[in-house]
Coordinates of C-alpha atoms in Angstrom, one line a residue:
M220 CA 238.9 141.8 -99.8
R221 CA 240.2 143.6 -102.9
N222 CA 238.6 143.2 -106.2
N223 CA 241.8 142.5 -108.1
V224 CA 244.6 140.2 -107.1
D225 CA 247.4 138.3 -108.8
V226 CA 246.5 134.9 -107.5
L227 CA 243.2 133.5 -106.2
I228 CA 243.2 130.0 -104.7
I229 CA 240.0 128.1 -104.1
G230 CA 240.6 125.7 -101.2
A231 CA 242.4 126.3 -98.0
G232 CA 243.6 122.8 -97.5
A233 CA 247.1 121.4 -97.6
A234 CA 247.8 122.0 -101.2
G235 CA 246.1 125.4 -101.4
M236 CA 247.9 126.8 -98.3
M237 CA 251.3 125.6 -99.6
C238 CA 250.6 127.3 -103.0
A239 CA 249.6 130.5 -101.3
I240 CA 252.7 130.6 -99.2
E241 CA 255.0 130.2 -102.2
A242 CA 253.1 132.6 -104.4
G243 CA 253.1 135.2 -101.6
R244 CA 256.8 134.8 -101.1
R245 CA 257.3 135.7 -104.7
G246 CA 255.6 139.1 -104.1
R247 CA 252.3 138.1 -105.6
S248 CA 249.1 139.4 -104.1
V249 CA 247.3 136.3 -103.0
F250 CA 243.8 135.5 -101.8
I251 CA 242.8 132.1 -100.6
I252 CA 239.2 131.2 -100.0
D253 CA 237.2 128.2 -98.7
H254 CA 233.6 127.4 -98.0
A255 CA 234.6 125.8 -94.7
S256 CA 234.8 127.8 -91.5
A257 CA 238.4 126.7 -90.7
P258 CA 241.4 126.0 -92.8
G259 CA 243.0 122.5 -93.1
E260 CA 240.2 120.5 -91.8
K261 CA 241.5 117.2 -93.3
I262 CA 244.9 118.0 -91.7
R263 CA 243.2 118.4 -88.4
I264 CA 241.6 115.0 -88.4
S265 CA 244.5 113.1 -90.0
G266 CA 246.7 110.6 -88.2
G267 CA 244.3 110.3 -85.3
G268 CA 244.7 114.1 -84.7
R269 CA 248.5 114.0 -84.9
C270 CA 248.8 114.5 -88.7
N271 CA 250.8 111.9 -90.7
F272 CA 252.3 114.9 -92.6
T273 CA 254.7 113.0 -94.9
N274 CA 256.7 109.8 -95.4
L275 CA 260.4 109.4 -95.5
H276 CA 260.1 107.1 -98.5
A277 CA 257.8 109.2 -100.6
A278 CA 258.7 108.6 -104.3
P279 CA 256.8 108.4 -107.6
A280 CA 256.4 104.6 -107.2
N281 CA 254.1 105.2 -104.3
Y282 CA 251.5 107.0 -106.4
L283 CA 248.7 105.9 -108.8
G284 CA 247.3 107.7 -111.8
S285 CA 246.6 107.3 -115.4
N286 CA 250.0 108.9 -116.1
P287 CA 252.3 107.5 -113.3
H288 CA 255.2 109.7 -114.5
F289 CA 253.3 113.0 -114.0
C290 CA 254.1 113.4 -110.3
I291 CA 257.9 113.0 -110.7
S292 CA 258.8 116.6 -111.3
A293 CA 256.9 118.1 -108.3
L294 CA 258.0 115.4 -105.9
R295 CA 261.6 115.8 -106.9
R296 CA 261.6 119.6 -106.7
Y297 CA 259.9 119.8 -103.3
T298 CA 260.7 116.7 -101.3
Q299 CA 259.7 115.3 -97.9
R300 CA 263.0 116.6 -96.6
D301 CA 262.0 120.1 -97.6
F302 CA 258.8 119.9 -95.7
I303 CA 260.5 118.3 -92.7
A304 CA 262.8 121.3 -92.7
L305 CA 259.8 123.7 -92.6
V306 CA 258.4 121.7 -89.7
D307 CA 261.7 121.8 -87.9
R308 CA 262.0 125.6 -88.4
H309 CA 258.7 126.0 -86.5
G310 CA 259.9 123.9 -83.7
I311 CA 257.3 121.2 -84.1
A312 CA 258.3 117.9 -82.6
W313 CA 257.7 114.8 -84.6
H314 CA 258.4 111.1 -84.6
E315 CA 258.5 108.2 -87.1
K316 CA 256.1 105.4 -86.8
T317 CA 256.2 102.3 -89.0
L318 CA 257.2 102.3 -92.7
G319 CA 258.6 105.9 -92.7
Q320 CA 255.4 107.6 -91.5
L321 CA 256.0 110.9 -89.7
F322 CA 253.6 112.3 -87.1
C323 CA 253.5 115.3 -84.9
D324 CA 254.3 114.5 -81.2
G325 CA 251.5 116.9 -80.4
S326 CA 248.4 118.0 -82.3
A327 CA 247.8 118.2 -86.0
R328 CA 246.8 121.8 -85.3
Q329 CA 250.5 122.6 -85.1
I330 CA 250.8 121.9 -88.9
I331 CA 247.7 124.1 -89.6
N332 CA 249.1 126.9 -87.4
M333 CA 252.5 126.6 -89.2
L334 CA 250.9 127.0 -92.6
V335 CA 248.6 129.9 -91.5
D336 CA 251.7 131.7 -89.9
E337 CA 253.6 131.2 -93.1
M338 CA 250.8 132.6 -95.2
R339 CA 250.5 135.6 -92.9
G340 CA 254.2 136.2 -93.2
A341 CA 253.9 136.0 -97.0
G342 CA 251.2 138.6 -97.1
V343 CA 248.4 136.2 -98.0
E344 CA 244.8 137.1 -97.2
M345 CA 242.5 134.3 -96.3
R346 CA 238.7 134.4 -96.3
L347 CA 236.7 131.4 -94.9
G348 CA 233.0 130.5 -95.0
I349 CA 232.6 132.0 -98.4
A350 CA 231.1 130.2 -101.4
V351 CA 232.0 130.5 -105.1
R352 CA 229.0 131.4 -107.3
A353 CA 230.5 131.4 -110.7
I354 CA 233.9 131.5 -112.5
H355 CA 234.5 133.2 -115.9
Q356 CA 237.6 133.6 -118.1
D357 CA 238.0 137.3 -118.4
G358 CA 240.6 138.5 -120.9
E359 CA 244.0 137.4 -119.7
G360 CA 242.7 136.4 -116.3
Y361 CA 239.6 135.1 -114.5
R362 CA 236.7 136.6 -112.7
V363 CA 235.3 134.7 -109.7
E364 CA 231.9 135.6 -108.4
L365 CA 231.6 135.2 -104.7
E366 CA 228.6 135.7 -102.4
S367 CA 229.1 139.4 -102.0
Q368 CA 231.6 140.5 -104.6
S369 CA 233.5 139.7 -107.8
V370 CA 237.2 139.2 -107.8
R371 CA 239.5 139.3 -110.8
C372 CA 242.8 137.4 -110.8
R373 CA 245.6 136.7 -113.3
S374 CA 246.1 133.2 -111.9
L375 CA 243.3 130.9 -110.6
V376 CA 244.4 127.9 -108.6
I377 CA 241.8 125.1 -107.9
A378 CA 242.8 123.3 -104.7
C379 CA 239.4 122.2 -103.4
G380 CA 240.2 118.5 -103.1
G381 CA 238.1 115.4 -104.0
K382 CA 234.9 113.8 -102.8
S383 CA 236.3 111.9 -99.8
I384 CA 234.8 112.5 -96.3
P385 CA 231.8 114.7 -97.3
K386 CA 231.1 115.4 -93.6
M387 CA 234.2 117.6 -93.7
G388 CA 232.7 119.6 -96.5
A389 CA 234.2 117.6 -99.4
T390 CA 232.4 118.0 -102.8
G391 CA 233.1 117.4 -106.4
F392 CA 233.3 121.2 -107.1
G393 CA 236.8 121.0 -108.5
Y394 CA 235.7 118.5 -111.1
E395 CA 232.8 120.8 -112.0
I396 CA 235.3 123.6 -112.6
A397 CA 237.4 121.3 -114.8
G398 CA 234.3 120.4 -116.8
Q399 CA 233.4 124.0 -117.2
F400 CA 236.7 124.7 -119.0
G401 CA 236.5 121.5 -121.1
L402 CA 239.0 119.4 -119.2
K403 CA 238.8 115.6 -119.0
V404 CA 238.3 114.1 -115.5
T405 CA 239.5 110.5 -115.0
E406 CA 236.8 108.4 -113.4
T407 CA 236.7 109.1 -109.6
R408 CA 236.2 106.5 -106.9
P409 CA 236.8 106.1 -103.2
A410 CA 240.4 105.1 -102.3
L411 CA 242.1 104.1 -99.0
V412 CA 238.7 102.8 -97.9
P413 CA 237.4 99.8 -96.0
L414 CA 236.0 97.0 -98.2
T415 CA 232.6 95.4 -97.5
F416 CA 231.0 92.0 -97.9
N417 CA 227.6 90.8 -99.1
D418 CA 225.1 89.5 -96.5
Q419 CA 226.0 85.8 -97.0
T420 CA 229.7 86.4 -96.4
L421 CA 229.0 88.8 -93.5
A422 CA 226.9 86.2 -91.8
A423 CA 229.7 83.6 -92.2
L424 CA 232.3 85.9 -90.8
K425 CA 230.3 87.7 -88.1
P426 CA 232.1 85.9 -85.3
L427 CA 235.4 87.4 -86.5
S428 CA 234.3 91.0 -86.1
G429 CA 236.8 93.0 -84.1
I430 CA 239.7 90.6 -84.7
G431 CA 243.0 92.1 -86.0
V432 CA 246.0 90.3 -87.6
D433 CA 249.2 91.3 -89.4
A434 CA 248.4 90.1 -92.9
T435 CA 249.8 90.2 -96.5
V436 CA 247.0 91.3 -98.9
T437 CA 247.4 90.8 -102.6
H438 CA 245.5 92.0 -105.7
G439 CA 247.1 91.0 -109.0
S440 CA 250.8 91.9 -108.8
T441 CA 250.3 94.4 -105.9
T442 CA 250.9 93.3 -102.3
F443 CA 250.8 95.1 -99.0
S444 CA 251.9 93.6 -95.6
E445 CA 250.3 95.5 -92.7
A446 CA 247.6 95.2 -90.1
M447 CA 244.1 94.0 -91.2
L448 CA 240.9 94.1 -89.2
F449 CA 237.6 92.1 -89.5
T450 CA 234.7 94.5 -89.1
H451 CA 230.9 94.2 -88.9
R452 CA 230.8 95.4 -92.6
G453 CA 233.8 93.6 -94.0
L454 CA 237.6 94.3 -93.8
S455 CA 239.6 97.3 -92.8
G456 CA 243.0 98.2 -91.5
P457 CA 246.1 99.6 -93.3
A458 CA 246.6 96.6 -95.6
I459 CA 243.0 96.7 -96.8
L460 CA 243.0 100.5 -97.2
Q461 CA 246.1 100.2 -99.3
I462 CA 244.8 97.4 -101.6
S463 CA 241.4 99.2 -102.0
S464 CA 243.1 101.7 -104.3
Y465 CA 243.8 98.8 -106.7
W466 CA 240.7 96.7 -106.2
R467 CA 237.6 96.9 -108.5
E468 CA 234.1 95.4 -108.1
G469 CA 234.1 91.7 -109.0
D470 CA 237.8 91.3 -108.2
V471 CA 239.2 88.7 -105.8
V472 CA 241.6 89.6 -103.1
S473 CA 244.1 87.1 -101.7
V474 CA 245.0 87.2 -98.0
D475 CA 247.8 85.5 -96.1
L476 CA 246.7 85.5 -92.5
L477 CA 250.0 84.3 -91.1
P478 CA 252.8 85.6 -93.4
G479 CA 256.3 84.4 -92.8
R480 CA 255.2 81.1 -91.3
D481 CA 254.5 77.7 -92.9
V482 CA 251.2 76.4 -91.5
F483 CA 251.5 73.0 -93.2
T484 CA 254.9 72.4 -91.5
I485 CA 253.5 73.6 -88.1
L486 CA 250.5 71.3 -88.3
K487 CA 252.6 68.3 -89.5
T488 CA 255.1 68.8 -86.7
A489 CA 252.3 69.1 -84.1
R490 CA 250.7 65.9 -85.5
G491 CA 254.0 64.0 -85.0
R492 CA 254.4 65.3 -81.4
N493 CA 250.8 65.0 -80.2
G494 CA 248.3 63.7 -82.7
K495 CA 245.5 64.0 -80.2
Q496 CA 245.4 67.8 -80.6
A497 CA 242.7 69.5 -82.7
V498 CA 243.7 71.8 -85.6
Q499 CA 242.2 74.8 -84.0
T500 CA 244.3 74.2 -80.9
V501 CA 247.5 74.3 -82.9
L502 CA 246.4 77.3 -85.0
G503 CA 245.3 79.1 -81.8
D504 CA 249.0 79.3 -80.8
H505 CA 249.7 81.4 -83.9
L506 CA 246.4 83.2 -84.6
P507 CA 243.6 84.7 -82.6
K508 CA 241.5 81.9 -81.1
R509 CA 238.2 82.8 -82.8
L510 CA 240.0 83.0 -86.2
A511 CA 241.7 79.7 -85.6
Q512 CA 238.4 78.1 -84.8
H513 CA 236.7 79.5 -87.9
I514 CA 239.5 78.3 -90.2
A515 CA 239.5 74.8 -88.7
E516 CA 235.7 74.5 -88.8
T517 CA 235.4 75.6 -92.4
S518 CA 238.4 73.7 -93.9
V519 CA 238.7 70.2 -92.3
P520 CA 236.5 67.7 -90.4
D521 CA 236.4 67.9 -86.7
K522 CA 239.0 65.3 -86.0
A523 CA 242.3 65.0 -84.2
L524 CA 245.5 65.8 -86.1
A525 CA 246.4 62.1 -86.1
D526 CA 243.3 61.4 -88.2
L527 CA 244.1 64.0 -90.8
P528 CA 246.3 63.1 -93.8
D529 CA 248.8 65.6 -95.4
K530 CA 246.2 66.5 -98.0
Q531 CA 243.8 67.9 -95.4
L532 CA 246.6 69.7 -93.6
M533 CA 247.4 71.4 -96.8
L534 CA 243.8 72.6 -97.1
V535 CA 244.2 74.3 -93.7
A536 CA 247.4 75.8 -94.8
S537 CA 245.8 77.1 -98.0
A538 CA 242.9 78.6 -95.9
V539 CA 245.5 80.5 -93.8
H540 CA 248.0 81.6 -96.5
R541 CA 245.7 81.9 -99.5
W542 CA 242.3 83.0 -98.3
Q543 CA 240.4 84.1 -101.4
V544 CA 237.7 86.7 -100.8
K545 CA 235.6 88.8 -103.1
P546 CA 234.4 92.0 -101.5
A547 CA 231.0 93.3 -102.6
G548 CA 232.0 97.0 -102.5
S549 CA 233.6 99.6 -100.3
E550 CA 232.3 102.0 -97.6
G551 CA 232.4 104.7 -100.1
Y552 CA 233.4 108.4 -99.9
R553 CA 232.0 108.5 -96.3
T554 CA 235.1 106.9 -94.9
A555 CA 237.5 107.0 -97.8
E556 CA 240.7 108.9 -97.0
V557 CA 241.2 110.1 -100.6
T558 CA 239.6 110.2 -104.0
L559 CA 241.2 108.1 -106.8
G560 CA 241.1 109.7 -110.2
G561 CA 240.5 113.4 -111.0
V562 CA 241.6 116.0 -113.4
N563 CA 243.5 114.2 -116.2
T564 CA 247.1 115.0 -115.9
D565 CA 247.8 114.9 -119.7
Q566 CA 246.2 118.4 -119.7
L567 CA 248.5 119.8 -117.1
D568 CA 252.1 121.0 -117.2
Q569 CA 253.9 118.7 -114.7
K570 CA 256.4 121.4 -113.7
T571 CA 253.8 124.1 -112.9
M572 CA 250.4 122.3 -112.7
E573 CA 249.0 124.9 -115.1
V574 CA 246.4 123.8 -117.7
R575 CA 248.1 123.7 -121.0
S576 CA 245.1 125.1 -122.9
R577 CA 244.1 127.7 -120.3
K578 CA 246.8 130.1 -119.3
G579 CA 246.7 131.1 -115.7
L580 CA 244.5 128.1 -114.6
Y581 CA 246.0 125.6 -112.2
F582 CA 244.9 122.4 -110.5
I583 CA 246.7 121.0 -107.5
G584 CA 246.4 118.4 -104.7
E585 CA 243.7 115.7 -104.5
V586 CA 241.6 117.1 -107.3
V587 CA 244.3 116.0 -109.7
D588 CA 244.5 112.3 -110.9
V589 CA 247.4 111.5 -108.6
T590 CA 246.7 109.4 -105.5
G591 CA 249.3 108.2 -103.0
W592 CA 249.5 105.2 -100.7
L593 CA 248.4 105.3 -97.1
G594 CA 251.0 106.8 -94.8
G595 CA 251.7 110.5 -95.5
Y596 CA 252.1 110.1 -99.2
N597 CA 249.0 112.2 -100.1
F598 CA 250.1 115.0 -97.9
Q599 CA 253.4 115.0 -99.6
W600 CA 251.7 115.3 -103.0
A601 CA 249.7 118.3 -101.6
W602 CA 252.9 120.0 -100.4
S603 CA 254.8 119.2 -103.7
S604 CA 252.1 120.1 -106.1
G605 CA 251.1 123.3 -104.2
W606 CA 254.8 124.3 -104.1
A607 CA 255.2 123.8 -107.8
A608 CA 252.1 125.9 -108.7
G609 CA 253.2 128.5 -106.2
Q610 CA 256.4 129.0 -108.2
A611 CA 254.5 129.9 -111.4
A612 CA 251.0 131.3 -110.5

């Protein structure tokens, strides 16, 4: 490894590799380093090993952050269509699942190999399994102390991600670097993560563990309609992961367990046709049997439909359509797909990702306070922000 380069990138993940490719294409000498032994580890495990590499509907509205407008420039300048074109040029077969989510037909390693090949073609040098000891601003550039040498660069790009999935090597190192240079970091917390219950609620819902339903989950004015799963810790599934980015401790989440149907009308009609039926029997035609039984047992007396007035049928309908639940917490960074919060974007140039007060210093990807929905949106932010920095670094 040379001691002087134009661009040094810390983090060989999605954003870092995209930035390296673009900077290298501009004729810049580029080094990319990572403490992990392999590049793109989060890419490798994503999408069940098939990599949900982008979303057809990716737009600024699908992202959270203290400044929701910050992501607009990068997302518009390097779009999902641009990344799809890159995938197509490499002959990688892909398919669309639900809600615009795109996956490789084969392995997620195809995306990693594509990025590595592109870096190689752009003259990028990559070093893995190497730790950063210190970073100093040095004249018009930066000096990065590694385990065995010191490297000077004119542009330093921080692409080392957030705290999510520490078993993959995730740390808060990027936030430490931001702090070293006097940058504000918006409070970080696990996002796209399963929610957990207290012991009392868990005991009451224990019989439902393993049951999945298509649900509509609401927090405030935000609603997601996707699959939901009861677990031995609480709730999971896409709908819950989505709402977790908006939920805070102490908040109530409202769940419609049978969206698009009118349970009151269903029960009233069933009462008129066969009043001897039990509530759980009728609900069991529309919901998993154990869930139907739980709702019936906890909302109305154990009586035949004929013995239940409209008021009590409405209680059942409310239990199905407006189940109010207060999670105790989340499963934390251990299972969180991304980190919410990060380097405050008011300090960054939205076109280049450069720190306004530190010429030549860039932050991209998950370390920045931009967090996407579940379904390929966070990878698109990595591609877009990495591309933007790569045009300037």
